Short mmCIF file of C-alpha atoms in Angstrom, two decimals:
data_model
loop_
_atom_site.label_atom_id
_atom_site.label_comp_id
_atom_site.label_asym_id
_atom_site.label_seq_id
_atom_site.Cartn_x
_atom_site.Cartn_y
_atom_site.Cartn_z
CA UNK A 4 0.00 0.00 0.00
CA UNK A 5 1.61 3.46 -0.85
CA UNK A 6 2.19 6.31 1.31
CA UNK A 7 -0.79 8.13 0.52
CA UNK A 8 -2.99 5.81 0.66
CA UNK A 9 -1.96 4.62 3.53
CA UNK A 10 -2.63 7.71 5.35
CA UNK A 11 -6.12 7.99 3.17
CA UNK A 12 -7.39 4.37 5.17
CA UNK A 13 -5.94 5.63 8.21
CA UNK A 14 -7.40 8.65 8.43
CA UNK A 15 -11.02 6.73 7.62
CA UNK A 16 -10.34 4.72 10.50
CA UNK A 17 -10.03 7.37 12.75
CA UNK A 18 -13.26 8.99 11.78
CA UNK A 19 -15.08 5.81 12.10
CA UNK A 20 -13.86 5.24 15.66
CA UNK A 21 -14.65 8.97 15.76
CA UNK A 22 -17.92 8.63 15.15
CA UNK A 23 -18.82 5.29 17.18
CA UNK A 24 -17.49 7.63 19.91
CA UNK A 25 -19.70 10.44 19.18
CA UNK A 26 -16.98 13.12 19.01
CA UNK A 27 -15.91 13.61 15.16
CA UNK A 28 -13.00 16.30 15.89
CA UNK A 29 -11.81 16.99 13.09
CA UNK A 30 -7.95 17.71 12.45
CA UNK A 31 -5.58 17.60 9.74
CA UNK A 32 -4.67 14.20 11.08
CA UNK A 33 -8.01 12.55 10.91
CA UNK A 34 -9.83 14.46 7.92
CA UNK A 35 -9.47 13.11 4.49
CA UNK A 36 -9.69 15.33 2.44
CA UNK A 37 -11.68 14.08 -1.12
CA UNK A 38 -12.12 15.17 -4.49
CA UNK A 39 -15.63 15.81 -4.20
CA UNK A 40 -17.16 15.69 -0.35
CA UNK A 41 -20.75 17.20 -0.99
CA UNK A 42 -19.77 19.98 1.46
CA UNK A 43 -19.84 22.46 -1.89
CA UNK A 44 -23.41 23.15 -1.52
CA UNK A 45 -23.02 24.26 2.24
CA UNK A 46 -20.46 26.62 1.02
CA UNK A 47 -22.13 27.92 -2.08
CA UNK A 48 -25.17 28.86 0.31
CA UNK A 49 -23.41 30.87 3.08
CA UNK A 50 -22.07 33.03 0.66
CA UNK A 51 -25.47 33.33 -0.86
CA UNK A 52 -26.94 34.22 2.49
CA UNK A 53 -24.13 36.71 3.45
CA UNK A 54 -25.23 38.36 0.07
CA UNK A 55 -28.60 38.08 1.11
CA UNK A 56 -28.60 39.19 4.43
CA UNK A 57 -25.97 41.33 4.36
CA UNK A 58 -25.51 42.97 1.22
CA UNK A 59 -29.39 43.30 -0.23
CA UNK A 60 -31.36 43.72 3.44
CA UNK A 61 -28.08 45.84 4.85
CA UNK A 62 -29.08 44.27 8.39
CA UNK A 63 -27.04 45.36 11.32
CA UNK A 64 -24.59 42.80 12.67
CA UNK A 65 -26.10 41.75 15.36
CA UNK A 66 -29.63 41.05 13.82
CA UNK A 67 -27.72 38.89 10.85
CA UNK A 68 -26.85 35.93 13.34
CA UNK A 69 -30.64 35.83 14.02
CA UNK A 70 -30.69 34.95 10.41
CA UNK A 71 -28.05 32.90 9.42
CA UNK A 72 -28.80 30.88 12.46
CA UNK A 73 -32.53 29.65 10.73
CA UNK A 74 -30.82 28.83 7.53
CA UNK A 75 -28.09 26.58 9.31
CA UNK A 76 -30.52 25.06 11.37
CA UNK A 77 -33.00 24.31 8.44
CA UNK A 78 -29.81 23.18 5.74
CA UNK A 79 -28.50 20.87 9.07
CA UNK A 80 -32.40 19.38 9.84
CA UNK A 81 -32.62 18.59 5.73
CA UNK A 82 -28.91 17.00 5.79
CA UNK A 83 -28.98 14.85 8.99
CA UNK A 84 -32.95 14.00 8.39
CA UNK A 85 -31.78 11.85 5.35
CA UNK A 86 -28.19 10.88 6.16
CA UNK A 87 -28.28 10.54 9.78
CA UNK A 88 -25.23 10.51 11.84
CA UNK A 89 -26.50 13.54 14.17
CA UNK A 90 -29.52 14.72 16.38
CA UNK A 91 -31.90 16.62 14.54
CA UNK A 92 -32.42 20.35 15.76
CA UNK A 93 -36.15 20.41 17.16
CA UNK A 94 -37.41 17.98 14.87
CA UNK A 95 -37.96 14.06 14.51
CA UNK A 96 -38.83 13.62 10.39
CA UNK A 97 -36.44 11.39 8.65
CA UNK A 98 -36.00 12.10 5.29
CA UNK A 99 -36.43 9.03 2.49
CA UNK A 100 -32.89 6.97 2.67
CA UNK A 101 -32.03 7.44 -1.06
CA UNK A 102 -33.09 11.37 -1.27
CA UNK A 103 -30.60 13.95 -2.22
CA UNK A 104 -29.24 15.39 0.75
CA UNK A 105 -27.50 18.14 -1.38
CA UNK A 106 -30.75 18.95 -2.86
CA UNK A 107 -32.04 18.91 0.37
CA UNK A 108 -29.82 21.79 1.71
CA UNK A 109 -30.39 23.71 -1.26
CA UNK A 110 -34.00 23.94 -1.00
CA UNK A 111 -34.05 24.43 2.83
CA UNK A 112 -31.88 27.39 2.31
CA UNK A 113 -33.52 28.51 -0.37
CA UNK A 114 -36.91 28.38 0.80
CA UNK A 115 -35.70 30.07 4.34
CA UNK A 116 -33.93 32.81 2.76
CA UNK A 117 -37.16 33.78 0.57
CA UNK A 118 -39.27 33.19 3.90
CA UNK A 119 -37.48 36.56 5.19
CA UNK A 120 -36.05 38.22 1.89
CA UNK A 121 -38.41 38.08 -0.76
CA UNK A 122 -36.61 40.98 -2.26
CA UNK A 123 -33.91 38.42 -2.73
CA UNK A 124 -35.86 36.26 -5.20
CA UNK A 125 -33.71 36.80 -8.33
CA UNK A 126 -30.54 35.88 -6.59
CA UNK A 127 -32.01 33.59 -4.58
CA UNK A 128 -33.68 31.78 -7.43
CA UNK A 129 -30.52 32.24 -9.79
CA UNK A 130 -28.32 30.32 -7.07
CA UNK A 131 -30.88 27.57 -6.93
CA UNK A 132 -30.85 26.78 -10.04
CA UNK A 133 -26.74 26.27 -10.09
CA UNK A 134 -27.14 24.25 -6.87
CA UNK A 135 -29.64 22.02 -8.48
CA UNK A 136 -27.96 22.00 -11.84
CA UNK A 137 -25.07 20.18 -10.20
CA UNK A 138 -27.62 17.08 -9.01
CA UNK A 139 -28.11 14.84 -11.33
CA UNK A 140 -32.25 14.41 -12.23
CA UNK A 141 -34.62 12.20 -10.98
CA UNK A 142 -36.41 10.95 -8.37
CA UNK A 143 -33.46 11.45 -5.37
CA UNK A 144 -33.33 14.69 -6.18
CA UNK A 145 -37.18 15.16 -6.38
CA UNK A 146 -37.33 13.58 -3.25
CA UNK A 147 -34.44 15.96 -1.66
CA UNK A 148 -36.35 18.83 -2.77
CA UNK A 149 -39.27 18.39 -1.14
CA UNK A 150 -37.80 17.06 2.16
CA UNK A 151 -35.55 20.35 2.40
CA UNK A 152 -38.65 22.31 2.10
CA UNK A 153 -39.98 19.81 4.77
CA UNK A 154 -37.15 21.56 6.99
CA UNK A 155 -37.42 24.99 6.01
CA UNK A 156 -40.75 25.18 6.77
CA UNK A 157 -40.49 23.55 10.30
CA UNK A 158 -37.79 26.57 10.64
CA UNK A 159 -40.28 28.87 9.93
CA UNK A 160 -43.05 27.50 11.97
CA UNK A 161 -40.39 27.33 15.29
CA UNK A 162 -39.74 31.29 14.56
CA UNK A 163 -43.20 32.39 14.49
CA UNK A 164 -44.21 35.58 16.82
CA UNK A 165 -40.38 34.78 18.36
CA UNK A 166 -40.59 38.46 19.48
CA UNK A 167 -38.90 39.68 16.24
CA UNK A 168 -39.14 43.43 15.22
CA UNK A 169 -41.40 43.79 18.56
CA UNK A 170 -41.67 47.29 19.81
CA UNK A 171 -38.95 46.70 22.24
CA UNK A 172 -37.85 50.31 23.49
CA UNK A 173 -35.02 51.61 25.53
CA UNK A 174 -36.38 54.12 28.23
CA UNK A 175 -33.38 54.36 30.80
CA UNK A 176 -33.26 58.46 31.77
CA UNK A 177 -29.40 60.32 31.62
CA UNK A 178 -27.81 59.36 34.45
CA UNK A 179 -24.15 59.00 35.57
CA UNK A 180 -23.27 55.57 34.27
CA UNK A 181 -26.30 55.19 32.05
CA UNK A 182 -26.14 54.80 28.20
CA UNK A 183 -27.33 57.56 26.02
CA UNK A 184 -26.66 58.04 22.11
CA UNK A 185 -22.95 58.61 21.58
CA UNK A 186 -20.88 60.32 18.33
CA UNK A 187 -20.74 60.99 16.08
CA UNK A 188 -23.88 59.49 14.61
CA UNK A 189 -25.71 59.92 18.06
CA UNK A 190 -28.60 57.23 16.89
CA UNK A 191 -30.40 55.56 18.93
CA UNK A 192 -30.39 52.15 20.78
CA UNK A 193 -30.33 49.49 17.47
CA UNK A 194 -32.68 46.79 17.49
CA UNK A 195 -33.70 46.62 20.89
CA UNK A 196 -36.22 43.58 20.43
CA UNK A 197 -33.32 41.47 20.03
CA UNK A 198 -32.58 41.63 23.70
CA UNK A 199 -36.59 39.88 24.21
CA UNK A 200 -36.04 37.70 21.24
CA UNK A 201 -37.22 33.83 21.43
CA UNK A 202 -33.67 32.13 21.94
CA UNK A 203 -32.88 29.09 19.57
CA UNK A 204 -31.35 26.81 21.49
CA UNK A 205 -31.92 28.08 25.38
CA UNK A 206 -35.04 28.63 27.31
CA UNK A 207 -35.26 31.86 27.72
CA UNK A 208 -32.87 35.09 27.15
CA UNK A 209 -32.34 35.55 31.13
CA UNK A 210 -30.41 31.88 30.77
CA UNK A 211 -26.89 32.94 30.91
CA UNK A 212 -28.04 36.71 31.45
CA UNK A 213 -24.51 38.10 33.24
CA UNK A 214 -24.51 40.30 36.54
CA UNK A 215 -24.25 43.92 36.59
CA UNK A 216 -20.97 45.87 35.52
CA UNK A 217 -18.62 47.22 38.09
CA UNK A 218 -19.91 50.28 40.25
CA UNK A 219 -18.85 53.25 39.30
CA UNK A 220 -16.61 53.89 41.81
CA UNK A 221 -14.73 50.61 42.57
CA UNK A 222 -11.88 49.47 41.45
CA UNK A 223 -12.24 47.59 38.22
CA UNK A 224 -14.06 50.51 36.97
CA UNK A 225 -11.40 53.07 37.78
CA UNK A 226 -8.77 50.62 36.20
CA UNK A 227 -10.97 49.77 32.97
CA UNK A 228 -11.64 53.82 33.03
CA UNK A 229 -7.56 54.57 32.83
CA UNK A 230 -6.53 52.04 30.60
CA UNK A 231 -9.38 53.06 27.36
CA UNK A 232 -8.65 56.42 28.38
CA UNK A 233 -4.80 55.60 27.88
CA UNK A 234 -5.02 53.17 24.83
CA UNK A 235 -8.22 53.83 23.29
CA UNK A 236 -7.97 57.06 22.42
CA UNK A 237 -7.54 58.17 18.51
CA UNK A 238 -4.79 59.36 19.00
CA UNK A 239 -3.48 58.10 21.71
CA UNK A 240 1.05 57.45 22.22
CA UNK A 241 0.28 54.88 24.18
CA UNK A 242 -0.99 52.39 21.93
CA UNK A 243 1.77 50.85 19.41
CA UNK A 244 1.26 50.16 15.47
CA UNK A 245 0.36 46.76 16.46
CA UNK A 246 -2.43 47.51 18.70
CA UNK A 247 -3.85 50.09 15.92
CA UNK A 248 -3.89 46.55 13.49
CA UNK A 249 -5.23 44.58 15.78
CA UNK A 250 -8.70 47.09 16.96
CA UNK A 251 -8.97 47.60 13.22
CA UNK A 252 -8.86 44.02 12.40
CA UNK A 253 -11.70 43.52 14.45
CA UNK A 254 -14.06 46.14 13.22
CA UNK A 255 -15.22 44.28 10.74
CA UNK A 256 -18.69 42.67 9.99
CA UNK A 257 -18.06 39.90 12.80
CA UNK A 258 -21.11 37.57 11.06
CA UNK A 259 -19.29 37.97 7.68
CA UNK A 260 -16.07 37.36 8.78
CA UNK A 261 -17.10 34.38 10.36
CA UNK A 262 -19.52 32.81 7.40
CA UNK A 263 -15.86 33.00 5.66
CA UNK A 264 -13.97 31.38 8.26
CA UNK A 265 -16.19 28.57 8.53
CA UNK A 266 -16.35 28.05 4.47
CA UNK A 267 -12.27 28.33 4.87
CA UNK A 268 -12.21 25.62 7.75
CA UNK A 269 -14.84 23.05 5.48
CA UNK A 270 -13.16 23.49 2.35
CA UNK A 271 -9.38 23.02 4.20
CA UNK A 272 -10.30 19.82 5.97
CA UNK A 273 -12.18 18.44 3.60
CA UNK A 274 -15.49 18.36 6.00
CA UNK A 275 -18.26 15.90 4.50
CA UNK A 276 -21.82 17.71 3.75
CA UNK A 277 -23.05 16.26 6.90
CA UNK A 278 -19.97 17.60 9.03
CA UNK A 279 -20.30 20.75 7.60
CA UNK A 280 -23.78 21.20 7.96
CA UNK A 281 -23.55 20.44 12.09
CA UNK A 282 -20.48 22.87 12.24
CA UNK A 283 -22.62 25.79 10.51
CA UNK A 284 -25.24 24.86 12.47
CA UNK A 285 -23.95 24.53 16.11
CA UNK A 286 -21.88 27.94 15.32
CA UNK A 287 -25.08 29.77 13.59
CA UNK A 288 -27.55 28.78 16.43
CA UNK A 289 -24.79 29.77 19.52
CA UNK A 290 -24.08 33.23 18.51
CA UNK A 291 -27.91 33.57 17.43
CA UNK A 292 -28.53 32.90 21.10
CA UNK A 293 -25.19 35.04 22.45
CA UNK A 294 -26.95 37.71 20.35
CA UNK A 295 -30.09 37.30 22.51
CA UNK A 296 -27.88 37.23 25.41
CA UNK A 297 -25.82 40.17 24.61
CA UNK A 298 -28.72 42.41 23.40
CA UNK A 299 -30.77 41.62 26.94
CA UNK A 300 -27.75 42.47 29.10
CA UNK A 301 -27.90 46.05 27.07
CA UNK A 302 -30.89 46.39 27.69
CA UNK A 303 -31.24 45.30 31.31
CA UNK A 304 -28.15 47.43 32.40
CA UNK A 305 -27.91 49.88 30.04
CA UNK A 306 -24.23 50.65 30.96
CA UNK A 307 -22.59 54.04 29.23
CA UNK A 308 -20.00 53.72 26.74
CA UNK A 309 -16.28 55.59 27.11
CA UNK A 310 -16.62 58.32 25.19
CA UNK A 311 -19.47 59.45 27.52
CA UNK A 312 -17.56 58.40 30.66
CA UNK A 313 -14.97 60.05 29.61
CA UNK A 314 -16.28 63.09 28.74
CA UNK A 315 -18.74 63.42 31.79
CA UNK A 316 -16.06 62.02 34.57
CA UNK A 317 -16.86 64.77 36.54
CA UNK A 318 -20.42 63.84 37.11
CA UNK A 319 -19.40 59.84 37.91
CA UNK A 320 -18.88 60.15 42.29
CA UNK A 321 -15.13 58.85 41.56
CA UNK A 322 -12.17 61.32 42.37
CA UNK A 323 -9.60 59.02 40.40
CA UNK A 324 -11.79 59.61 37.23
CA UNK A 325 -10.65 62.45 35.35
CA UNK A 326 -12.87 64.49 32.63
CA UNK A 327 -11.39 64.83 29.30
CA UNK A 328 -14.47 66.72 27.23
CA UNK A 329 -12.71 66.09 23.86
CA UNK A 330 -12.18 62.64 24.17
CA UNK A 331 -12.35 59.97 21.72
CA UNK A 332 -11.82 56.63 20.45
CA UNK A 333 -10.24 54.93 17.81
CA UNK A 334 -13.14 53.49 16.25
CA UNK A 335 -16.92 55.08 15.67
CA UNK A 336 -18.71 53.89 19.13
CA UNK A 337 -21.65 51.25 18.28
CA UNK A 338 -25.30 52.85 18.65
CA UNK A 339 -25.82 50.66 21.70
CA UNK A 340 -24.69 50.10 25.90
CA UNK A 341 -21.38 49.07 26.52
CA UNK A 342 -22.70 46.00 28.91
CA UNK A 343 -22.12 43.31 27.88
CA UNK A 344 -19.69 43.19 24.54
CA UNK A 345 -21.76 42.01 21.42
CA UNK A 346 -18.33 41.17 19.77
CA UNK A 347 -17.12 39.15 22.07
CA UNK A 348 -19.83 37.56 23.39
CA UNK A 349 -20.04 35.66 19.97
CA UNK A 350 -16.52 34.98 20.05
CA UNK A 351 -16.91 33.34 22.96
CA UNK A 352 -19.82 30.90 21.82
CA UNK A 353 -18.13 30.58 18.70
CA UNK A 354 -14.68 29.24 20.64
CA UNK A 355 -16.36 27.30 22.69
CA UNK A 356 -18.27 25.64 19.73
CA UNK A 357 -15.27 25.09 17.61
CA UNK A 358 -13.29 23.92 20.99
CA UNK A 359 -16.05 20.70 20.67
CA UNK A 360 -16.04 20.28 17.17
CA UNK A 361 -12.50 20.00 16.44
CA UNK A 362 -11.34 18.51 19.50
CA UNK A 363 -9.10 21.36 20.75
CA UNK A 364 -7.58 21.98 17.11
CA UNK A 365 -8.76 24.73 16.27
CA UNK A 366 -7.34 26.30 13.30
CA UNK A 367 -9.49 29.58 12.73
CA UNK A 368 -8.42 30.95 9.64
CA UNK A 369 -9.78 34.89 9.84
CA UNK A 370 -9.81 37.79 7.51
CA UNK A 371 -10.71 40.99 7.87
CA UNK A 372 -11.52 43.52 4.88
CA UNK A 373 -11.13 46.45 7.04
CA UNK A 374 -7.33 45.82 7.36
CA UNK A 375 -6.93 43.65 3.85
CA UNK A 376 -5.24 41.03 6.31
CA UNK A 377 -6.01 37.23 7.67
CA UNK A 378 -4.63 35.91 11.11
CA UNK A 379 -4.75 32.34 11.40
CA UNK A 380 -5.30 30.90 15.21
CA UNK A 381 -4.47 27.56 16.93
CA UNK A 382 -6.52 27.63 19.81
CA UNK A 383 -9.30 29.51 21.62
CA UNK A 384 -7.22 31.34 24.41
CA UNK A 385 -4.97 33.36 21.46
CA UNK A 386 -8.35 34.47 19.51
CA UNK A 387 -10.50 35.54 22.40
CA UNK A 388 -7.14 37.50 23.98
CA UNK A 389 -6.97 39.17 20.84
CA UNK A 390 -10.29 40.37 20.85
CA UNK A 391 -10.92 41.08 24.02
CA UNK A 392 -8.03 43.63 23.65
CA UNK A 393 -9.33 44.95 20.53
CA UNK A 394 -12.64 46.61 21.22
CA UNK A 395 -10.38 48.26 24.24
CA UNK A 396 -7.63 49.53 22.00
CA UNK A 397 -10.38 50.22 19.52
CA UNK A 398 -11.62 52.74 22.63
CA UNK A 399 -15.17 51.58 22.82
CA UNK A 400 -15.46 49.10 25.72
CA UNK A 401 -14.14 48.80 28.88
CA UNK A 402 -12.51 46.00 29.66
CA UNK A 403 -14.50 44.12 31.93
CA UNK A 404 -17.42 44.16 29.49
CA UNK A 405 -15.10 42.16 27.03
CA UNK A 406 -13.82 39.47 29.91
CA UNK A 407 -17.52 39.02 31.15
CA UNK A 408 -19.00 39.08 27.63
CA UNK A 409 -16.18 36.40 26.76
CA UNK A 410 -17.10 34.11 29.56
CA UNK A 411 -20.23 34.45 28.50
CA UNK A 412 -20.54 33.33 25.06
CA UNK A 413 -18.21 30.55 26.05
CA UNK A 414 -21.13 29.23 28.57
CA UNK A 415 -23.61 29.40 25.79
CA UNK A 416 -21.48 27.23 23.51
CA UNK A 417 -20.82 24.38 25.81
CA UNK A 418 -24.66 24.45 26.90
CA UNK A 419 -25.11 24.41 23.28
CA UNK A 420 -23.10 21.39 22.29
CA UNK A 421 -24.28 19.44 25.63
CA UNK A 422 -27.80 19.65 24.36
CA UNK A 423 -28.09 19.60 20.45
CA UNK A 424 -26.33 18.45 17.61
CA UNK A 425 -25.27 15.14 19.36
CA UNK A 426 -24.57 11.49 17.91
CA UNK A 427 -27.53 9.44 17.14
CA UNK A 428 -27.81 6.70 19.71
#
């Protein structure tokens, strides 16, 4: 037996074992990577939906994770319903055994992004048609077809009157420590209903709902206070060339970058349709939830953001806080409360996730447009370090928002892979 194929049996071997154990991580050791794995149709319809949500509808970050969390769920529900292998999401249909379970994730994802984006149709239809161009006719993919709408529309069913686009306001008065429109946009609090939102994998938004932020006046507070001060300024001398990189880095689209990261992870280790259908799933449905989480801890706490600390210092009952009415960051301030970090709660839940998935190898491949650069991570502890310290250098959260946030988001990722997306038993 040659070399190669050698390491081709072995590396089936150890996803068999793998998957008798329930675990599938998935490293450059054990994947074997094949000409043609099925996986292309996952791929092809993230970047559709990116181009959907993101580009056509133009909705805010935040809200897309909503979004692209129904169409992993539904594409993952049409691909495990025929092939098996994992624990539906919410659902107990089994698809017929010889269906297409490419044509199945096509239509789910097609039939869930036309649910919401109707305006979409053109593309939408146009990138049907190559997905099902690529199927050979007949009767398996017939039968795919239909059983992917089968999915979609039990997506659709679960989301209805989930709280979406309620009239969620945000009422909290001026006050010292209290959130209020910032520069230079000074908008208002964006989608607030997402904080009251229908979770998709927890119970309830108040699940992993964090405790309040530091007092004003104790110590964390008057450290976090002198280090964004320090760092996060535009133009502050404190904070080096690097540091500039890295908060830019991280101002990009975090939803986008990370529908790109996941196609770069399939497509590198060779993923299967069905492994690649759980990871965009288990990811998609976490940070839909850390979202939730995020966007309720706003809400609840309503905790101001530097700039406006900064500027109003006087008015916060802490002598070591010192006013500096010109103040301000690096980056544009978010139109919403500092407490808890949207950013990083999804990194968090996203770590976590891919922590599971790949057994500890992580291998995040990220890019950011913003900066025209990609950083390329071998475990969790590097990429949430990173960010944390980003939306600090980037001068619009203090730093205990990012740590808690963190924490956070990696809560809601374990709870997430302890309860769904398990091995069939």
């Amino acid at each position: 037996m040659t070399t190669k194929a050698t390491q081709h049996a072995l590396g089936l071997l150890a996803g068999l074992v793998a998957l008798a154990l329930g675990t599938t991580p998935w490293t450059a050791a054990t994947a074997a990577p094949q000409q043609r794995t099925g996986a292309q149709v996952i791929l092809d319809w993230s970047e559709t939906a990116v181009a959907t949500i993101h580009t056509d509808a133009k909705k805010p970050a935040a809200e897309q994770f909503l979004y692209y969390g129904f169409v992993d769920a539904a594409v993952y529900n049409a691909v495990v319903g025929i092939e098996g292998r994992y624990t539906p999401y919410k659902w107990h249909e089994r698809g017929p055994r010889h269906a297409s379970s490419e044509a199945a994730a096509a239509a789910a994802a097609h039939r869930v992004l036309l649910t919401y984006f109707p305006a979409s149709q053109a593309r939408l239809d146009a990138a049907y048609t190559v997905s099902l161009a690529r199927i050979p006719d007949g009767r398996a993919e017939k039968q795919g077809v239909r059983f992917g709408e089968r999915a979609a529309a039990r997506i659709v069913r679960l989301r209805e009157n989930d709280g979406r686009d309620a009239p969620v306001t945000y009422d909290k008065p001026p006050a010292p420590g209290v959130w209020r429109p910032t520069p230079p946009a000074n908008a208002p609090f964006a989608v607030p209903w997402l904080g009251k939102v229908r979770p998709m994998l927890l119970d309830s938004p108040e699940r992993f709902l964090p405790g309040p932020p530091p007092a004003l006046t104790s110590k964390t507070y008057t450290r976090d206070f002198a280090e964004v001060k320090a760092v996060g300024a535009k133009n502050s001398v404190r904070r080096t060339a690097a540091q500039t990189e890295t908060a830019r880095f991280f101002s990009d689209v975090l939803p986008v970058q990370f529908q790109a990261a996941y196609r770069g992870y399939v497509a590198r280790h060779g993923l299967d349709l069905v492994d690649a259908a759980r990871l965009f799933a288990a990811t998609g449905t976490a940070t839909a939830d850390a979202a939730i989480t995020a966007w309720n801890a706003k809400l609840t706490y309503g905790q101001w953001r530097p700039i406006t600390a900064i500027r109003l210092a006087d008015s916060d009952g802490n002598p070591a806080t010192t006013p500096d009415p010109s103040w301000q960051p690096l980056l544009d301030t978010p139109p919403y409360p500092d407490w808890v970090s949207g950013h990083n709660i999804n990194d968090g839940a996203v770590m976590s996730v891919l922590n599971r998935l790949t057994g500890g190898h992580l291998d995040f491949r990220i890019s950011s447009a913003v900066t025209g650069t990609t950083r390329t991570y071998a475990n969790a502890a590097a990429y949430n370090r990173d960010v944390i310290d980003a939306r600090v250098w980037g001068g619009i959260h203090f730093r205990a928002s990012d740590v808690v946030a963190d924490r956070t988001g990696g809560r809601i990722g374990d709870w997430a892979m302890a309860h769904y997306f398990g091995a069939l038993r």
